[in-house]
C-alpha cells in the first residue's frame, strides 16, 4: 500500500460545498504542522452554482490532483453534491497512480466509486476541518493508517454495544448512510458478486431521524448487495443514543441473520476512526473487535 512521508503534498479539494478561505487556511496549517505540504484546488472557493462550484470546476480540481505527480493524497470533506462527479472522474489514471483518497460524509459516494472502479483502497473517516485542532485519537488514526500503514488491529475510543452476536468476514464498504444508499444500483459502484462485504455505516440525528435510519437500512436490505453482506458496524448517531435505534439495528441484524454492533468511534461525533474501504476485515461483535486483513 502507498503511505505518506514527511514533506509529501496533500491536495485539498471541495466536491461537496464552497470552502471558506479563512477556515481552510487554518486547516492547512494544522496539516502542515504534521509535516506535510498543502495544495488547494484552484476552484475550491468558487460558488458558480451559488451553493457550490460547477460540476466541471469540481471534477477539474479532483482530476488535476490525480494528474499532479507531486500530490500523494487527495483530501476532501462533506456537504452535498459529490455524486455529481462520478461519471467524470479519471478512474484509469487513478488506478495507474494509486494515490491515497481520504474523506467522510458526502465523500462516501466518491470513495466507494473509486474503490469499485479501480480496486484501490480508499479511506473513510476524516475531513480537513479536524486538523485545526486535531484530537490525539484522530491524529493517531491518521498517522497509523496513512503514514505507518499496514494497520491490522482496529483501535476503539468508545464503548461498543453488541446488538446481535456473531463473527463475520468480508470486504469493508460503507460510510454515511444516505450516500451509501444512493450508491446502490449506481453503475459506478459495481460491487463484485463473488465477495462478501462488511458494512460500516454512520448517520447523525441532526440530519436524519431514527425513522429515516430504519427506512434507509430497509433499502439496503432490499438491495442485491444484501445477499453478500455478512455484518454491520454502526457508528455515532447522537451524544445520547436511544434504545429505539438499538431496536432498529436489532431487527435488521435478526432479519438478515448477521452480527451487528454500535460504537461512537466514527462518524459526525467526537471520534473519527479511519476505515479502509476495499480491505478484507474480520468483525466479532461478541468480543467487540475488528481486524484488518
Tab-separated table of C-alpha atoms in Angstrom:
chain	number	residue	atom	x	y	z
A	1	UNK	CA	0.000	0.000	0.000
A	2	UNK	CA	1.067	3.606	-0.558
A	3	UNK	CA	1.841	5.707	2.504
A	4	UNK	CA	2.651	9.344	3.174
A	5	UNK	CA	6.134	10.557	4.004
A	6	UNK	CA	7.234	13.754	5.699
A	7	UNK	CA	7.247	16.579	3.155
A	8	UNK	CA	4.683	14.952	0.843
A	9	UNK	CA	1.998	17.134	-0.707
A	10	UNK	CA	-1.664	16.662	0.206
A	11	UNK	CA	-4.171	18.075	-2.251
A	12	UNK	CA	-7.318	19.573	-0.730
A	13	UNK	CA	-10.448	19.918	-2.859
A	14	UNK	CA	-14.152	20.545	-2.138
A	15	UNK	CA	-16.521	18.398	-4.226
A	16	UNK	CA	-19.475	18.946	-1.887
A	17	UNK	CA	-19.586	22.571	-0.786
A	18	UNK	CA	-17.977	26.024	-1.060
A	19	UNK	CA	-14.908	26.054	1.187
A	20	UNK	CA	-14.343	29.084	3.411
A	21	UNK	CA	-10.894	30.518	2.688
A	22	UNK	CA	-10.104	31.602	6.253
A	23	UNK	CA	-11.200	28.263	7.692
A	24	UNK	CA	-9.325	26.187	5.156
A	25	UNK	CA	-6.133	28.124	5.680
A	26	UNK	CA	-6.393	27.179	9.366
A	27	UNK	CA	-6.974	23.532	8.457
A	28	UNK	CA	-3.989	23.625	6.101
A	29	UNK	CA	-1.715	24.962	8.830
A	30	UNK	CA	-2.796	22.117	11.075
A	31	UNK	CA	-1.876	19.557	8.427
A	32	UNK	CA	1.408	21.347	7.766
A	33	UNK	CA	2.253	21.042	11.460
A	34	UNK	CA	2.229	17.275	10.946
A	35	UNK	CA	4.980	17.681	8.351
A	36	UNK	CA	3.098	17.821	5.046
A	37	UNK	CA	2.683	20.397	2.299
A	38	UNK	CA	-0.708	21.562	1.050
A	39	UNK	CA	-2.033	22.287	-2.420
A	40	UNK	CA	-5.548	23.736	-2.775
A	41	UNK	CA	-7.714	23.011	-5.793
A	42	UNK	CA	-7.977	26.137	-7.918
A	43	UNK	CA	-11.797	26.092	-7.774
A	44	UNK	CA	-12.208	25.214	-4.114
A	45	UNK	CA	-13.624	28.619	-3.115
A	46	UNK	CA	-15.919	29.132	-6.129
A	47	UNK	CA	-19.729	29.275	-5.852
A	48	UNK	CA	-20.675	29.080	-9.535
A	49	UNK	CA	-23.977	27.335	-8.734
A	50	UNK	CA	-24.493	29.809	-5.838
A	51	UNK	CA	-24.242	26.957	-3.329
A	52	UNK	CA	-21.319	25.068	-4.883
A	53	UNK	CA	-18.844	25.210	-7.768
A	54	UNK	CA	-19.914	23.756	-11.112
A	55	UNK	CA	-19.512	20.062	-11.867
A	56	UNK	CA	-16.768	20.900	-14.348
A	57	UNK	CA	-14.866	23.016	-11.820
A	58	UNK	CA	-15.091	20.420	-9.088
A	59	UNK	CA	-14.087	17.477	-11.240
A	60	UNK	CA	-11.257	19.525	-12.753
A	61	UNK	CA	-9.876	20.029	-9.252
A	62	UNK	CA	-10.090	16.311	-8.491
A	63	UNK	CA	-8.549	15.148	-11.751
A	64	UNK	CA	-5.830	17.805	-11.600
A	65	UNK	CA	-4.771	16.423	-8.218
A	66	UNK	CA	-4.746	12.944	-9.754
A	67	UNK	CA	-2.530	14.116	-12.635
A	68	UNK	CA	-0.117	16.053	-10.394
A	69	UNK	CA	2.773	13.687	-9.624
A	70	UNK	CA	3.695	15.712	-6.529
A	71	UNK	CA	0.307	15.176	-4.873
A	72	UNK	CA	0.359	11.954	-2.859
A	73	UNK	CA	-3.029	12.214	-1.145
A	74	UNK	CA	-6.346	13.827	-2.123
A	75	UNK	CA	-8.344	15.044	0.868
A	76	UNK	CA	-11.891	16.448	0.988
A	77	UNK	CA	-14.819	16.821	3.349
A	78	UNK	CA	-18.583	16.505	3.196
A	79	UNK	CA	-21.613	18.540	2.238
A	80	UNK	CA	-23.889	17.794	-0.714
A	81	UNK	CA	-23.060	17.033	-4.328
A	82	UNK	CA	-20.062	14.708	-4.667
A	83	UNK	CA	-22.215	12.226	-6.603
A	84	UNK	CA	-22.240	14.775	-9.468
A	85	UNK	CA	-18.623	13.938	-10.212
A	86	UNK	CA	-18.815	10.153	-10.590
A	87	UNK	CA	-19.159	9.975	-14.405
A	88	UNK	CA	-16.232	12.350	-14.987
A	89	UNK	CA	-13.519	11.037	-12.655
A	90	UNK	CA	-10.462	9.645	-14.451
A	91	UNK	CA	-10.568	6.195	-12.849
A	92	UNK	CA	-7.973	4.785	-15.247
A	93	UNK	CA	-5.414	7.377	-14.216
A	94	UNK	CA	-6.260	6.836	-10.546
A	95	UNK	CA	-5.612	3.110	-10.968
A	96	UNK	CA	-2.271	3.848	-12.634
A	97	UNK	CA	-1.119	6.296	-9.947
A	98	UNK	CA	-2.583	4.613	-6.820
A	99	UNK	CA	-2.970	7.840	-4.840
A	100	UNK	CA	-4.431	7.992	-1.356
A	101	UNK	CA	-8.006	9.301	-1.012
A	102	UNK	CA	-9.405	10.374	2.361
A	103	UNK	CA	-12.832	11.865	3.120
A	104	UNK	CA	-16.063	11.342	5.046
A	105	UNK	CA	-19.792	12.120	4.990
A	106	UNK	CA	-20.794	13.131	1.423
A	107	UNK	CA	-17.375	11.930	0.260
A	108	UNK	CA	-18.810	8.411	0.657
A	109	UNK	CA	-20.004	8.500	-2.964
A	110	UNK	CA	-16.570	9.200	-4.431
A	111	UNK	CA	-14.634	6.887	-2.104
A	112	UNK	CA	-16.799	3.840	-2.819
A	113	UNK	CA	-16.886	4.544	-6.560
A	114	UNK	CA	-13.098	4.812	-6.765
A	115	UNK	CA	-12.691	1.524	-4.901
A	116	UNK	CA	-15.280	-0.227	-7.086
A	117	UNK	CA	-13.869	1.141	-10.348
A	118	UNK	CA	-10.169	0.647	-9.600
A	119	UNK	CA	-9.769	-1.877	-6.795
A	120	UNK	CA	-7.689	0.688	-4.891
A	121	UNK	CA	-8.277	1.018	-1.145
A	122	UNK	CA	-9.753	4.393	-0.189
A	123	UNK	CA	-10.105	5.778	3.332
A	124	UNK	CA	-13.223	6.944	5.130
A	125	UNK	CA	-13.498	8.835	8.391
A	126	UNK	CA	-11.806	12.253	8.420
A	127	UNK	CA	-12.230	15.738	6.959
A	128	UNK	CA	-9.791	18.681	6.648
A	129	UNK	CA	-11.802	20.561	9.281
A	130	UNK	CA	-10.458	18.290	12.034
A	131	UNK	CA	-6.896	19.471	11.629
A	132	UNK	CA	-7.232	22.979	13.023
A	133	UNK	CA	-7.195	21.377	16.470
A	134	UNK	CA	-6.982	17.642	15.978
A	135	UNK	CA	-7.521	15.251	18.892
A	136	UNK	CA	-4.885	12.705	19.793
A	137	UNK	CA	-7.142	9.799	18.793
A	138	UNK	CA	-7.846	11.317	15.376
A	139	UNK	CA	-4.179	12.214	14.848
A	140	UNK	CA	-3.126	8.686	15.727
A	141	UNK	CA	-5.696	7.242	13.323
A	142	UNK	CA	-4.325	9.424	10.527
A	143	UNK	CA	-0.696	8.509	11.220
A	144	UNK	CA	-1.250	4.785	11.753
A	145	UNK	CA	-3.287	4.236	8.580
A	146	UNK	CA	-1.744	6.723	6.166
A	147	UNK	CA	1.865	7.191	7.304
A	148	UNK	CA	2.850	3.972	9.041
A	149	UNK	CA	0.447	1.737	7.116
A	150	UNK	CA	-0.345	-1.973	7.477
A	151	UNK	CA	-2.757	-1.457	10.381
A	152	UNK	CA	-4.187	-4.831	11.445
A	153	UNK	CA	-5.975	-4.112	14.748
A	154	UNK	CA	-8.782	-1.579	14.867
A	155	UNK	CA	-8.330	0.840	17.779
A	156	UNK	CA	-11.505	1.866	19.587
A	157	UNK	CA	-12.095	5.033	21.613
A	158	UNK	CA	-15.621	4.282	22.863
A	159	UNK	CA	-17.729	1.545	24.378
A	160	UNK	CA	-19.128	-0.895	21.844
A	161	UNK	CA	-22.711	-2.143	22.126
A	162	UNK	CA	-23.291	-5.656	20.854
A	163	UNK	CA	-26.658	-5.660	19.092
A	164	UNK	CA	-26.583	-9.167	17.625
A	165	UNK	CA	-23.708	-11.515	18.368
A	166	UNK	CA	-21.527	-13.137	15.760
A	167	UNK	CA	-18.293	-13.205	13.821
A	168	UNK	CA	-18.049	-12.412	10.123
A	169	UNK	CA	-15.544	-11.793	7.365
A	170	UNK	CA	-15.763	-9.563	4.313
A	171	UNK	CA	-14.574	-6.535	2.400
A	172	UNK	CA	-15.240	-3.201	4.110
A	173	UNK	CA	-17.596	-0.828	2.297
A	174	UNK	CA	-19.838	1.904	3.637
A	175	UNK	CA	-19.712	5.399	5.054
A	176	UNK	CA	-22.521	7.910	5.505
A	177	UNK	CA	-25.866	6.105	5.367
A	178	UNK	CA	-27.749	8.338	2.906
A	179	UNK	CA	-24.870	8.483	0.454
A	180	UNK	CA	-24.268	4.764	0.660
A	181	UNK	CA	-27.916	4.041	-0.125
A	182	UNK	CA	-27.623	6.333	-3.147
A	183	UNK	CA	-24.755	4.197	-4.494
A	184	UNK	CA	-26.900	1.038	-4.596
A	185	UNK	CA	-27.654	0.261	-8.214
A	186	UNK	CA	-25.372	3.076	-9.385
A	187	UNK	CA	-23.255	1.933	-12.335
A	188	UNK	CA	-20.167	3.471	-10.714
A	189	UNK	CA	-20.475	1.110	-7.748
A	190	UNK	CA	-20.445	-2.332	-9.394
A	191	UNK	CA	-19.751	-4.437	-6.315
A	192	UNK	CA	-18.316	-7.877	-7.002
A	193	UNK	CA	-20.785	-10.731	-6.736
A	194	UNK	CA	-18.101	-13.222	-5.690
A	195	UNK	CA	-17.198	-11.311	-2.499
A	196	UNK	CA	-18.746	-10.848	0.918
A	197	UNK	CA	-18.985	-7.396	2.474
A	198	UNK	CA	-18.958	-5.916	5.966
A	199	UNK	CA	-20.821	-2.614	6.161
A	200	UNK	CA	-19.632	0.254	8.334
A	201	UNK	CA	-22.384	2.867	8.430
A	202	UNK	CA	-22.911	6.155	10.270
A	203	UNK	CA	-25.669	8.733	10.462
A	204	UNK	CA	-26.419	11.788	12.606
A	205	UNK	CA	-29.620	12.643	14.473
A	206	UNK	CA	-29.373	16.287	13.362
A	207	UNK	CA	-29.766	15.186	9.740
A	208	UNK	CA	-31.915	12.043	9.825
A	209	UNK	CA	-34.433	10.692	12.328
A	210	UNK	CA	-34.415	7.116	13.598
A	211	UNK	CA	-37.379	6.506	11.287
A	212	UNK	CA	-35.197	7.666	8.399
A	213	UNK	CA	-32.391	5.356	9.523
A	214	UNK	CA	-34.833	2.461	9.574
A	215	UNK	CA	-36.069	3.318	6.086
A	216	UNK	CA	-32.575	3.572	4.624
A	217	UNK	CA	-31.484	0.313	6.245
A	218	UNK	CA	-34.562	-1.272	4.668
A	219	UNK	CA	-33.351	-0.003	1.284
A	220	UNK	CA	-30.016	-1.705	1.871
A	221	UNK	CA	-31.801	-4.865	2.953
A	222	UNK	CA	-33.863	-4.920	-0.234
A	223	UNK	CA	-30.836	-4.410	-2.478
A	224	UNK	CA	-28.932	-7.160	-4.243
A	225	UNK	CA	-25.869	-6.218	-2.212
A	226	UNK	CA	-27.542	-7.506	0.950
A	227	UNK	CA	-27.176	-11.056	-0.339
A	228	UNK	CA	-23.446	-10.640	0.260
A	229	UNK	CA	-23.468	-8.572	3.473
A	230	UNK	CA	-22.106	-10.546	6.424
A	231	UNK	CA	-22.113	-7.921	9.197
A	232	UNK	CA	-22.732	-4.300	10.199
A	233	UNK	CA	-20.856	-1.854	12.418
A	234	UNK	CA	-22.908	1.307	13.024
A	235	UNK	CA	-21.120	4.493	14.094
A	236	UNK	CA	-22.012	7.601	16.102
A	237	UNK	CA	-25.637	8.723	15.798
A	238	UNK	CA	-26.112	11.049	18.775
A	239	UNK	CA	-24.499	12.037	22.052
A	240	UNK	CA	-27.350	10.343	23.912
A	241	UNK	CA	-28.248	7.428	21.673
A	242	UNK	CA	-31.660	5.946	22.412
A	243	UNK	CA	-32.737	2.352	22.790
A	244	UNK	CA	-35.029	2.922	19.804
A	245	UNK	CA	-32.051	2.975	17.440
A	246	UNK	CA	-30.732	-0.220	19.009
A	247	UNK	CA	-34.130	-1.819	18.401
A	248	UNK	CA	-33.965	-0.827	14.729
A	249	UNK	CA	-30.469	-2.278	14.439
A	250	UNK	CA	-31.502	-5.453	16.269
A	251	UNK	CA	-34.415	-6.054	13.907
A	252	UNK	CA	-32.064	-5.547	10.957
A	253	UNK	CA	-29.482	-7.964	12.339
A	254	UNK	CA	-32.035	-10.661	13.176
A	255	UNK	CA	-33.903	-10.318	9.881
A	256	UNK	CA	-30.751	-10.912	7.851
A	257	UNK	CA	-29.035	-13.141	10.403
A	258	UNK	CA	-25.882	-11.028	10.620
A	259	UNK	CA	-23.829	-9.705	13.559
A	260	UNK	CA	-24.391	-6.026	14.359
A	261	UNK	CA	-22.634	-3.636	16.756
A	262	UNK	CA	-22.844	0.076	17.563
A	263	UNK	CA	-19.988	2.371	18.644
A	264	UNK	CA	-19.048	6.051	18.805
A	265	UNK	CA	-15.635	5.623	17.177
A	266	UNK	CA	-16.517	7.120	13.811
A	267	UNK	CA	-18.955	9.482	12.185
A	268	UNK	CA	-20.017	13.062	12.938
A	269	UNK	CA	-19.196	12.878	16.646
A	270	UNK	CA	-16.034	13.434	18.682
A	271	UNK	CA	-14.100	10.426	17.337
A	272	UNK	CA	-13.008	9.918	13.751
A	273	UNK	CA	-11.636	6.434	13.217
A	274	UNK	CA	-10.463	5.634	9.692
A	275	UNK	CA	-11.866	2.708	7.716
A	276	UNK	CA	-10.039	1.319	4.657
A	277	UNK	CA	-12.725	0.777	2.009
A	278	UNK	CA	-11.916	-2.326	-0.008
A	279	UNK	CA	-9.848	-4.091	2.623
A	280	UNK	CA	-10.710	-7.531	3.994
A	281	UNK	CA	-11.740	-7.474	7.651
A	282	UNK	CA	-12.964	-9.728	10.440
A	283	UNK	CA	-15.714	-8.375	12.715
A	284	UNK	CA	-16.525	-10.058	16.035
A	285	UNK	CA	-19.440	-8.287	17.699
A	286	UNK	CA	-19.449	-10.514	20.782
A	287	UNK	CA	-15.821	-9.771	21.635
A	288	UNK	CA	-16.094	-6.247	20.173
A	289	UNK	CA	-13.146	-6.454	17.806
A	290	UNK	CA	-12.411	-5.577	14.207
A	291	UNK	CA	-9.305	-6.891	12.482
A	292	UNK	CA	-7.998	-5.678	9.130
A	293	UNK	CA	-6.545	-8.450	6.985
